[in-house]
Tab-separated table of C-alpha atoms in Angstrom:
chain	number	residue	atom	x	y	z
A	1	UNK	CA	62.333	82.370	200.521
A	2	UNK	CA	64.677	85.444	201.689
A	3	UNK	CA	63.659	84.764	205.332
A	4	UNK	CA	64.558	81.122	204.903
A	5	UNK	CA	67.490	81.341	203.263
A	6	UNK	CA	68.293	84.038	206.398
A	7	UNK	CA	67.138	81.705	208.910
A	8	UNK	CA	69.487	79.382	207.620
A	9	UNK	CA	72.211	81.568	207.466
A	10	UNK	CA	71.424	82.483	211.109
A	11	UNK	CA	72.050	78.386	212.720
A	12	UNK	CA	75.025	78.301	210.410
A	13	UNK	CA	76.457	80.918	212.317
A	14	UNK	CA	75.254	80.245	215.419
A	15	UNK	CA	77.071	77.075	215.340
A	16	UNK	CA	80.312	78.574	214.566
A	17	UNK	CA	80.222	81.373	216.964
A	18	UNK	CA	79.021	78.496	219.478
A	19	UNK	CA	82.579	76.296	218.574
A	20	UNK	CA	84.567	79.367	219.063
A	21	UNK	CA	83.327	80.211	222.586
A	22	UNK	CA	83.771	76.538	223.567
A	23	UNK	CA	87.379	76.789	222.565
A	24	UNK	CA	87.425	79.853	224.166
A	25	UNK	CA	86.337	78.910	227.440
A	26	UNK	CA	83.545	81.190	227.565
A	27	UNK	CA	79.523	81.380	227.737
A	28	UNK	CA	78.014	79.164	225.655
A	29	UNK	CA	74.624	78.932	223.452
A	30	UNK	CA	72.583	76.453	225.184
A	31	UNK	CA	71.837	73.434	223.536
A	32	UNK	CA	67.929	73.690	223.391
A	33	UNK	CA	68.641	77.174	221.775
A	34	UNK	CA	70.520	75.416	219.027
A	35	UNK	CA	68.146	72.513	218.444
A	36	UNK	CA	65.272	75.215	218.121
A	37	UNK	CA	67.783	77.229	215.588
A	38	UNK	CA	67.887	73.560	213.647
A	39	UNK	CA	64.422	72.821	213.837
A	40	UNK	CA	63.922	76.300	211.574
A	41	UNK	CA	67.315	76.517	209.282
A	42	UNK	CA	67.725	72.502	209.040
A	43	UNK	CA	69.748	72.922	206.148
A	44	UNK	CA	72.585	75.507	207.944
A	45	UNK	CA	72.926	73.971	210.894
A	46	UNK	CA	73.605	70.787	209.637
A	47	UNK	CA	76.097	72.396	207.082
A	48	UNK	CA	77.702	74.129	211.110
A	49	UNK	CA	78.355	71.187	212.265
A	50	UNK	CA	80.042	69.435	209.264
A	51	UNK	CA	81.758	72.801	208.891
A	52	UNK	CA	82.694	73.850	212.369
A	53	UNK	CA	83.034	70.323	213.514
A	54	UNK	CA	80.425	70.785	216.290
A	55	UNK	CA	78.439	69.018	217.977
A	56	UNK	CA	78.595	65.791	215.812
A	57	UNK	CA	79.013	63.435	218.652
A	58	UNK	CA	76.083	64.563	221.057
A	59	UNK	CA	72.951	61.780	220.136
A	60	UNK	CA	70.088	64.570	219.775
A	61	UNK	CA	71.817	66.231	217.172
A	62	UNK	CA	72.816	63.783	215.341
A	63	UNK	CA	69.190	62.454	214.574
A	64	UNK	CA	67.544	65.669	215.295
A	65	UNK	CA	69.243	67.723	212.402
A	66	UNK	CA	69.011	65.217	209.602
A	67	UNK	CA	65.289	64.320	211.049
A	68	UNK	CA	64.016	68.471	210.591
A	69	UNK	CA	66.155	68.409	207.188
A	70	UNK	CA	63.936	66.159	206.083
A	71	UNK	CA	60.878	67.424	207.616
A	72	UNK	CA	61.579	70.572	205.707
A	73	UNK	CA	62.325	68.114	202.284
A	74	UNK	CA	59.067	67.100	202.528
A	75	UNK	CA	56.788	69.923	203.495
A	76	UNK	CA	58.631	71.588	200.305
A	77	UNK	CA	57.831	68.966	198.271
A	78	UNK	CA	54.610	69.070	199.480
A	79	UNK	CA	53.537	72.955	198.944
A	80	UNK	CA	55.574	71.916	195.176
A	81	UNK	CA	53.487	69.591	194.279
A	82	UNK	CA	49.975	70.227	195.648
């Protein structure tokens, strides 16, 4: 649970430190690098890009987050329940 919770933690900031080097001007996190960061902490990167403001307009992350959030909902409720 640790190493989720950390994983999470991780695409959170990964999404903010991506928003503040594209209003820097600078190097940038490719995308595929944040989708993979989404596909294993759902849960932060979805709360980076309400938070941060980022990335909310570009199609494949708009479906892509909420899709692995709920993904993770149900292989949770899954190992919960059987």
């Amino acid at each position: 649970m640790i190493i989720y919770l950390l994983l999470n933690v991780v695409s959170f900031a990964a999404y903010g430190i991506d928003k503040k080097k594209a209003k820097m001007d600078k190097w940038r996190t490719p995308e595929a690098t944040l989708l993979a960061l989404a596909f294993f902490g759902p849960f932060g990167a979805y709360a980076g890009m309400l938070v941060f403001r980022h990335k909310t307009q570009k199609k494949p992350f708009t479906w892509m987050v909420p899709l692995f959030m709920i993904i993770h909902v149900v292989v949770f409720a899954f190992l919960a329940f059987f």
